[in-house]
Amino acid sequence: MASERTQPKPPIDPVRWQPPPVDPLPDLPSADLTVIPLPGNAPEDVVVHADGAIWAGVDDGRILRITPGGGDPVVVTTTEGRPLGMHVAHDGRILVCTSPGGLLSLDPASGTVETLVADVDDRRLMFCSNVTQSPDGTIYFTESTSAFDYAHFKGAVMEARPRGSLFRRDADGTVLTAVAGLYFANGVTPTADGSALVFAETMGRGLSKFWLTGERAGSVTPLRKNLPGHPDNLSTGADGRIWCAMVSPLNAAAEWLAPRWPAMRKLLWKLPDKLQPQIKPEVWAVAFDPETGDVVAGIRCEHPRFGMVTGLVESEGRLWMGSIGFPAVAHVDIASLSLR
């Protein structure tokens, strides 16, 4: 697969956009991380299988199985696109978002990969970002933007257009749009009671609920708005709390540019990546109450060998984290992260 450095940049069509205001979060504890190096870079998401193994995908397309107790990670298969969000389905398959590529299904025993969704609305699925299942087995997945693939995700940020969506895939393969017009749709996870899905908008800097049951079914309500950083993948904890990977704090230059002349961002997009606004590598994850949106746990610190948290999952008293900035995953004791 061609890398971001060798792919020609597609043009962008930016608009003036006013970023959301900022509501501070409570101070979060630091904690001792255990960092596990991987034979590959940038494991964007992590999931835990029924046998306790941790699964992650690295940026060259390989899917790895990691034994929590030690031992070298095992390469199970290789996808054509870059693996992003993942989810362990009710039947044990691992659902994998890839960009480019689409939504895949992986048999963890054989390594066989099947494409579930490659096209939506008579076009190629560009940026399949994260995936989950509702209690009845229906698959829901996000597309961050319909205009760019992962290699050019900064183009979507610079455009500041709401080109993201939440989609539903029914058992017969039909794909329908559940929510459109999202600002870089990203993580998605069900509430513990199955009444709603929580999804993240990375640019919109908020978490929202898409209701599955009751009088509000089919509607969207906010859970937490005006975050002081950019939310990425989500997962549901054992007590129902919603874990959110915070990939980065706000970038002052990007915030300043957004509401100003679009032509400035067109020029900036043409510059080498190193001259564009960069992500600060922090270890940052927050757990929210699924009803109130209050912060109930979290971590925020810096580590020389880990940061830019993009995926996370609870397993056996640990919070496992993935990253787009380091060739490693990490875990931390969940008990050390509680605020109450």
CSV table of C-alpha atoms in Angstrom, one decimal:
chain,number,residue,atom,x,y,z
A,1,MET,CA,0.0,0.0,0.0
A,2,ALA,CA,1.3,3.4,-0.9
A,3,SER,CA,2.3,5.6,2.1
A,4,GLU,CA,1.2,9.1,2.8
A,5,ARG,CA,4.6,10.3,1.7
A,6,THR,CA,4.3,8.9,-1.8
A,7,GLN,CA,0.6,9.5,-2.5
A,8,PRO,CA,-0.1,12.8,-4.3
A,9,LYS,CA,-2.3,15.1,-2.2
A,10,PRO,CA,-5.8,15.5,-3.4
A,11,PRO,CA,-7.2,19.1,-3.6
A,12,ILE,CA,-9.2,20.5,-0.6
A,13,ASP,CA,-12.2,22.8,-0.7
A,14,PRO,CA,-12.1,24.5,2.7
A,15,VAL,CA,-14.8,26.7,4.3
A,16,ARG,CA,-14.8,29.2,7.1
A,17,TRP,CA,-15.8,27.3,10.3
A,18,GLN,CA,-16.1,28.3,13.9
A,19,PRO,CA,-14.7,25.6,16.2
A,20,PRO,CA,-16.8,24.8,19.3
A,21,PRO,CA,-16.0,26.6,22.5
A,22,VAL,CA,-14.0,24.8,25.2
A,23,ASP,CA,-15.4,23.5,28.5
A,24,PRO,CA,-12.5,22.3,30.7
A,25,LEU,CA,-12.4,18.7,32.1
A,26,PRO,CA,-11.4,17.8,35.7
A,27,ASP,CA,-7.8,17.2,36.4
A,28,LEU,CA,-6.9,13.6,35.5
A,29,PRO,CA,-4.3,11.4,37.3
A,30,SER,CA,-1.0,10.3,35.9
A,31,ALA,CA,-0.3,6.6,36.2
A,32,ASP,CA,2.5,4.0,35.5
A,33,LEU,CA,2.2,2.7,32.0
A,34,THR,CA,3.4,-0.7,30.7
A,35,VAL,CA,4.5,-0.2,27.1
A,36,ILE,CA,4.6,-3.2,24.8
A,37,PRO,CA,6.6,-2.7,21.6
A,38,LEU,CA,5.1,-4.1,18.4
A,39,PRO,CA,6.7,-5.3,15.1
A,40,GLY,CA,4.9,-2.5,13.3
A,41,ASN,CA,3.9,1.1,13.7
A,42,ALA,CA,0.8,3.0,14.9
A,43,PRO,CA,-1.7,0.4,16.2
A,44,GLU,CA,-4.8,2.7,15.8
A,45,ASP,CA,-7.2,0.6,17.8
A,46,VAL,CA,-7.1,-2.3,20.4
A,47,VAL,CA,-9.9,-4.8,21.1
A,48,VAL,CA,-10.0,-7.8,23.5
A,49,HIS,CA,-11.3,-11.3,22.3
A,50,ALA,CA,-13.1,-13.8,24.5
A,51,ASP,CA,-9.9,-15.6,25.3
A,52,GLY,CA,-8.3,-12.5,26.6
A,53,ALA,CA,-6.0,-11.8,23.7
A,54,ILE,CA,-5.6,-8.2,22.5
A,55,TRP,CA,-5.9,-7.5,18.8
A,56,ALA,CA,-4.5,-4.5,16.9
A,57,GLY,CA,-3.8,-3.4,13.4
A,58,VAL,CA,-0.6,-1.6,12.3
A,59,ASP,CA,-0.1,0.8,9.5
A,60,ASP,CA,1.2,-1.6,6.9
A,61,GLY,CA,-2.0,-3.6,7.0
A,62,ARG,CA,-1.0,-6.4,9.4
A,63,ILE,CA,-3.4,-7.5,12.1
A,64,LEU,CA,-1.6,-8.7,15.3
A,65,ARG,CA,-2.7,-10.9,18.2
A,66,ILE,CA,-1.1,-9.9,21.5
A,67,THR,CA,-1.0,-12.3,24.5
A,68,PRO,CA,-1.4,-10.2,27.7
A,69,GLY,CA,0.8,-12.5,29.7
A,70,GLY,CA,3.8,-12.1,27.4
A,71,GLY,CA,5.3,-13.6,24.2
A,72,ASP,CA,5.8,-12.0,20.9
A,73,PRO,CA,2.8,-10.6,19.0
A,74,VAL,CA,1.6,-12.9,16.2
A,75,VAL,CA,0.7,-11.7,12.7
A,76,VAL,CA,-2.6,-13.3,11.8
A,77,THR,CA,-3.4,-11.7,8.5
A,78,THR,CA,-2.7,-8.6,6.3
A,79,THR,CA,-5.3,-6.3,4.9
A,80,GLU,CA,-5.0,-4.2,1.7
A,81,GLY,CA,-5.9,-1.0,3.5
A,82,ARG,CA,-4.8,0.6,6.7
A,83,PRO,CA,-6.6,-1.0,9.7
A,84,LEU,CA,-8.4,1.5,11.9
A,85,GLY,CA,-11.3,0.8,14.3
A,86,MET,CA,-12.0,-2.8,15.3
A,87,HIS,CA,-14.7,-4.6,17.2
A,88,VAL,CA,-15.2,-8.2,18.4
A,89,ALA,CA,-18.6,-9.3,17.0
A,90,HIS,CA,-21.1,-11.3,18.9
A,91,ASP,CA,-20.1,-14.5,17.0
A,92,GLY,CA,-16.4,-14.0,17.6
A,93,ARG,CA,-15.4,-12.5,14.3
A,94,ILE,CA,-13.3,-9.4,14.4
A,95,LEU,CA,-14.8,-6.5,12.5
A,96,VAL,CA,-12.1,-4.2,11.0
A,97,CYS,CA,-12.4,-0.8,9.4
A,98,THR,CA,-9.8,-0.1,6.7
A,99,SER,CA,-9.0,3.0,4.7
A,100,PRO,CA,-8.9,2.6,1.8
A,101,GLY,CA,-10.8,-0.6,1.7
A,102,GLY,CA,-14.0,-0.6,3.7
A,103,LEU,CA,-15.5,-2.7,6.5
A,104,LEU,CA,-14.0,-6.2,6.8
A,105,SER,CA,-14.8,-9.3,8.8
A,106,LEU,CA,-11.8,-11.4,10.1
A,107,ASP,CA,-12.0,-15.0,11.3
A,108,PRO,CA,-9.5,-15.0,14.2
A,109,ALA,CA,-8.8,-18.7,13.9
A,110,SER,CA,-8.1,-19.0,10.2
A,111,GLY,CA,-7.1,-15.4,9.4
A,112,THR,CA,-9.6,-15.4,6.5
A,113,VAL,CA,-10.9,-11.9,5.7
A,114,GLU,CA,-14.2,-11.1,4.1
A,115,THR,CA,-15.3,-7.7,2.8
A,116,LEU,CA,-18.7,-6.6,4.3
A,117,VAL,CA,-19.0,-3.1,3.0
A,118,ALA,CA,-16.9,-1.5,0.2
A,119,ASP,CA,-19.5,1.0,-1.2
A,120,VAL,CA,-22.1,3.3,0.3
A,121,ASP,CA,-24.6,5.4,-1.6
A,122,ASP,CA,-23.1,4.2,-5.0
A,123,ARG,CA,-19.6,5.4,-4.1
A,124,ARG,CA,-16.5,3.9,-2.7
A,125,LEU,CA,-16.3,3.9,1.1
A,126,MET,CA,-13.4,6.3,1.7
A,127,PHE,CA,-12.6,6.4,5.4
A,128,CYS,CA,-14.3,3.6,7.3
A,129,SER,CA,-13.3,4.7,10.9
A,130,ASN,CA,-14.9,2.6,13.6
A,131,VAL,CA,-17.5,-0.2,14.0
A,132,THR,CA,-19.7,-1.8,16.7
A,133,GLN,CA,-22.8,-3.9,17.0
A,134,SER,CA,-26.1,-3.3,18.7
A,135,PRO,CA,-27.5,-5.9,21.0
A,136,ASP,CA,-29.6,-7.4,18.2
A,137,GLY,CA,-26.5,-7.9,16.1
A,138,THR,CA,-26.9,-5.0,13.7
A,139,ILE,CA,-23.6,-3.5,12.6
A,140,TYR,CA,-23.0,0.2,12.9
A,141,PHE,CA,-19.9,1.9,11.5
A,142,THR,CA,-18.6,5.4,11.0
A,143,GLU,CA,-17.0,7.1,8.0
A,144,SER,CA,-14.9,10.1,9.0
A,145,THR,CA,-15.1,11.8,5.7
A,146,SER,CA,-16.4,10.9,2.2
A,147,ALA,CA,-13.7,13.0,0.5
A,148,PHE,CA,-10.4,11.6,1.8
A,149,ASP,CA,-8.8,8.3,2.9
A,150,TYR,CA,-6.7,7.9,6.0
A,151,ALA,CA,-3.5,8.9,4.4
A,152,HIS,CA,-4.8,12.4,3.9
A,153,PHE,CA,-6.9,12.8,7.1
A,154,LYS,CA,-5.5,16.3,7.6
A,155,GLY,CA,-7.2,17.3,4.4
A,156,ALA,CA,-10.5,16.7,6.1
A,157,VAL,CA,-9.5,18.7,9.1
A,158,MET,CA,-8.4,21.6,6.9
A,159,GLU,CA,-11.6,21.6,4.8
A,160,ALA,CA,-13.8,21.8,7.9
A,161,ARG,CA,-16.8,20.3,6.1
A,162,PRO,CA,-19.3,17.9,7.8
A,163,ARG,CA,-18.7,15.0,5.5
A,164,GLY,CA,-18.8,12.3,8.1
A,165,SER,CA,-21.6,9.8,8.7
A,166,LEU,CA,-22.9,6.9,10.9
A,167,PHE,CA,-24.1,4.0,8.9
A,168,ARG,CA,-26.1,0.9,9.7
A,169,ARG,CA,-25.5,-2.5,8.0
A,170,ASP,CA,-28.4,-4.9,8.3
A,171,ALA,CA,-28.1,-8.7,8.3
A,172,ASP,CA,-29.0,-8.9,4.6
A,173,GLY,CA,-26.1,-6.6,3.7
A,174,THR,CA,-28.2,-3.5,3.2
A,175,VAL,CA,-26.4,-0.3,4.3
A,176,LEU,CA,-28.4,2.7,5.4
A,177,THR,CA,-27.4,6.1,6.6
A,178,ALA,CA,-28.3,6.6,10.3
A,179,VAL,CA,-26.8,10.0,10.9
A,180,ALA,CA,-25.2,12.3,8.2
A,181,GLY,CA,-23.4,15.7,8.3
A,182,LEU,CA,-20.9,14.9,11.1
A,183,TYR,CA,-17.6,16.7,11.7
A,184,PHE,CA,-15.2,13.8,11.3
A,185,ALA,CA,-17.2,10.9,12.7
A,186,ASN,CA,-15.0,8.5,14.6
A,187,GLY,CA,-15.5,6.1,17.6
A,188,VAL,CA,-18.8,4.4,18.2
A,189,THR,CA,-19.9,2.1,21.0
A,190,PRO,CA,-23.2,0.9,22.6
A,191,THR,CA,-24.4,1.8,26.0
A,192,ALA,CA,-24.4,-1.1,28.4
A,193,ASP,CA,-28.2,-1.3,28.4
A,194,GLY,CA,-28.4,-1.3,24.6
A,195,SER,CA,-30.7,1.7,24.4
A,196,ALA,CA,-28.3,3.9,22.4
A,197,LEU,CA,-25.0,4.2,20.6
A,198,VAL,CA,-22.4,6.8,21.6
A,199,PHE,CA,-20.4,8.2,18.8
A,200,ALA,CA,-17.6,10.8,18.7
A,201,GLU,CA,-17.0,13.7,16.3
A,202,THR,CA,-13.2,14.4,16.3
A,203,MET,CA,-13.5,17.9,14.8
A,204,GLY,CA,-16.9,18.6,16.4
A,205,ARG,CA,-15.2,17.8,19.8
A,206,GLY,CA,-18.1,16.1,21.3
A,207,LEU,CA,-19.9,12.8,22.1
A,208,SER,CA,-23.5,12.2,21.2
A,209,LYS,CA,-26.1,9.4,21.6
A,210,PHE,CA,-27.9,7.9,18.7
A,211,TRP,CA,-31.0,6.3,20.3
A,212,LEU,CA,-31.9,2.7,19.3
A,213,THR,CA,-35.0,2.1,21.5
A,214,GLY,CA,-37.9,4.0,23.1
A,215,GLU,CA,-39.6,7.2,22.1
A,216,ARG,CA,-36.2,8.8,21.1
A,217,ALA,CA,-35.3,5.9,18.7
A,218,GLY,CA,-33.6,7.3,15.6
A,219,SER,CA,-32.8,10.7,17.2
A,220,VAL,CA,-29.5,12.2,18.4
A,221,THR,CA,-28.8,13.9,21.7
A,222,PRO,CA,-25.5,15.3,23.1
A,223,LEU,CA,-23.7,13.4,25.8
A,224,ARG,CA,-20.7,15.7,26.2
A,225,LYS,CA,-20.0,18.8,24.2
A,226,ASN,CA,-17.1,21.3,23.9
A,227,LEU,CA,-14.3,19.0,24.8
A,228,PRO,CA,-10.8,20.6,25.2
A,229,GLY,CA,-9.3,18.1,22.8
A,230,HIS,CA,-10.1,15.7,19.9
A,231,PRO,CA,-12.0,12.5,20.7
A,232,ASP,CA,-11.1,9.4,18.7
A,233,ASN,CA,-12.2,5.8,19.3
A,234,LEU,CA,-14.6,4.8,22.1
A,235,SER,CA,-15.4,1.6,24.1
A,236,THR,CA,-17.8,0.6,26.8
A,237,GLY,CA,-16.4,-0.3,30.2
A,238,ALA,CA,-17.5,-3.1,32.5
A,239,ASP,CA,-19.6,-0.7,34.6
A,240,GLY,CA,-21.1,1.0,31.6
A,241,ARG,CA,-18.8,4.0,31.5
A,242,ILE,CA,-17.9,5.3,28.1
A,243,TRP,CA,-14.1,5.3,27.5
A,244,CYS,CA,-12.9,8.0,25.0
A,245,ALA,CA,-9.4,8.1,23.5
A,246,MET,CA,-8.3,11.7,23.3
A,247,VAL,CA,-5.8,11.8,20.5
A,248,SER,CA,-4.6,15.4,21.0
A,249,PRO,CA,-5.2,18.6,22.8
A,250,LEU,CA,-6.2,21.6,20.7
A,251,ASN,CA,-3.7,23.1,18.3
A,252,ALA,CA,-3.8,26.9,18.6
A,253,ALA,CA,-2.7,27.5,15.0
A,254,ALA,CA,-5.5,25.2,13.6
A,255,GLU,CA,-8.1,26.9,15.8
A,256,TRP,CA,-7.0,30.3,14.6
A,257,LEU,CA,-7.1,29.3,11.0
A,258,ALA,CA,-10.5,27.6,10.9
A,259,PRO,CA,-12.8,30.7,10.9
A,260,ARG,CA,-10.5,32.7,8.6
A,261,TRP,CA,-9.8,32.8,4.9
A,262,PRO,CA,-10.1,29.4,3.3
A,263,ALA,CA,-7.3,30.3,0.8
A,264,MET,CA,-4.8,30.2,3.7
A,265,ARG,CA,-5.6,26.6,4.4
A,266,LYS,CA,-5.3,25.7,0.7
A,267,LEU,CA,-1.8,27.1,0.7
A,268,LEU,CA,-0.9,25.4,4.0
A,269,TRP,CA,-2.2,22.1,2.6
A,270,LYS,CA,0.4,22.3,-0.2
A,271,LEU,CA,3.3,22.5,2.2
A,272,PRO,CA,5.2,19.5,3.5
A,273,ASP,CA,3.6,17.8,6.4
A,274,LYS,CA,6.3,18.9,8.9
A,275,LEU,CA,5.3,22.5,8.3
A,276,GLN,CA,1.6,21.9,9.1
A,277,PRO,CA,0.1,21.9,12.6
A,278,GLN,CA,1.2,18.8,14.5
A,279,ILE,CA,-0.3,16.5,17.1
A,280,LYS,CA,1.2,16.8,20.6
A,281,PRO,CA,2.0,13.3,21.9
A,282,GLU,CA,0.1,12.9,25.2
A,283,VAL,CA,-1.3,9.9,27.0
A,284,TRP,CA,-4.9,11.0,27.4
A,285,ALA,CA,-8.1,9.0,27.9
A,286,VAL,CA,-11.3,9.9,29.6
A,287,ALA,CA,-14.3,7.8,30.9
A,288,PHE,CA,-17.7,9.5,30.9
A,289,ASP,CA,-20.9,8.6,32.7
A,290,PRO,CA,-23.3,7.3,30.0
A,291,GLU,CA,-26.2,9.2,31.4
A,292,THR,CA,-24.9,12.5,32.6
A,293,GLY,CA,-21.6,12.9,30.6
A,294,ASP,CA,-19.7,13.5,33.8
A,295,VAL,CA,-16.1,12.5,33.9
A,296,VAL,CA,-15.6,9.4,36.2
A,297,ALA,CA,-12.1,8.3,35.4
A,298,GLY,CA,-9.2,9.0,33.1
A,299,ILE,CA,-5.5,9.5,32.6
A,300,ARG,CA,-3.4,12.4,31.3
A,301,CYS,CA,0.4,12.4,31.2
A,302,GLU,CA,3.4,12.2,29.0
A,303,HIS,CA,5.6,9.2,28.3
A,304,PRO,CA,8.7,9.0,26.2
A,305,ARG,CA,7.6,5.9,24.3
A,306,PHE,CA,3.9,6.3,24.0
A,307,GLY,CA,1.2,8.9,23.3
A,308,MET,CA,-1.5,10.0,20.8
A,309,VAL,CA,-4.0,7.6,22.1
A,310,THR,CA,-6.6,6.6,19.5
A,311,GLY,CA,-8.1,3.3,20.8
A,312,LEU,CA,-8.8,1.7,24.2
A,313,VAL,CA,-10.4,-1.2,25.8
A,314,GLU,CA,-10.8,-2.6,29.3
A,315,SER,CA,-9.6,-6.1,30.1
A,316,GLU,CA,-8.8,-7.9,33.3
A,317,GLY,CA,-8.4,-4.7,35.4
A,318,ARG,CA,-6.3,-3.0,32.8
A,319,LEU,CA,-7.0,-0.2,30.3
A,320,TRP,CA,-5.3,-1.1,27.0
A,321,MET,CA,-4.5,1.7,24.6
A,322,GLY,CA,-3.5,2.0,20.9
A,323,SER,CA,-1.8,4.9,19.2
A,324,ILE,CA,-1.2,6.5,15.8
A,325,GLY,CA,2.2,7.9,16.9
A,326,PHE,CA,4.2,5.0,18.3
A,327,PRO,CA,5.1,1.4,17.4
A,328,ALA,CA,3.5,0.1,20.6
A,329,VAL,CA,0.4,-0.5,22.7
A,330,ALA,CA,0.3,0.2,26.4
A,331,HIS,CA,-1.8,-0.7,29.4
A,332,VAL,CA,-2.4,0.8,32.8
A,333,ASP,CA,-4.2,-0.3,36.0
A,334,ILE,CA,-7.8,0.9,35.8
A,335,ALA,CA,-8.1,1.2,39.6
A,336,SER,CA,-5.5,4.0,39.5
A,337,LEU,CA,-7.7,6.0,37.1
A,338,SER,CA,-10.9,6.5,39.1
A,339,LEU,CA,-12.0,10.0,40.1
A,340,ARG,CA,-14.7,8.8,42.5
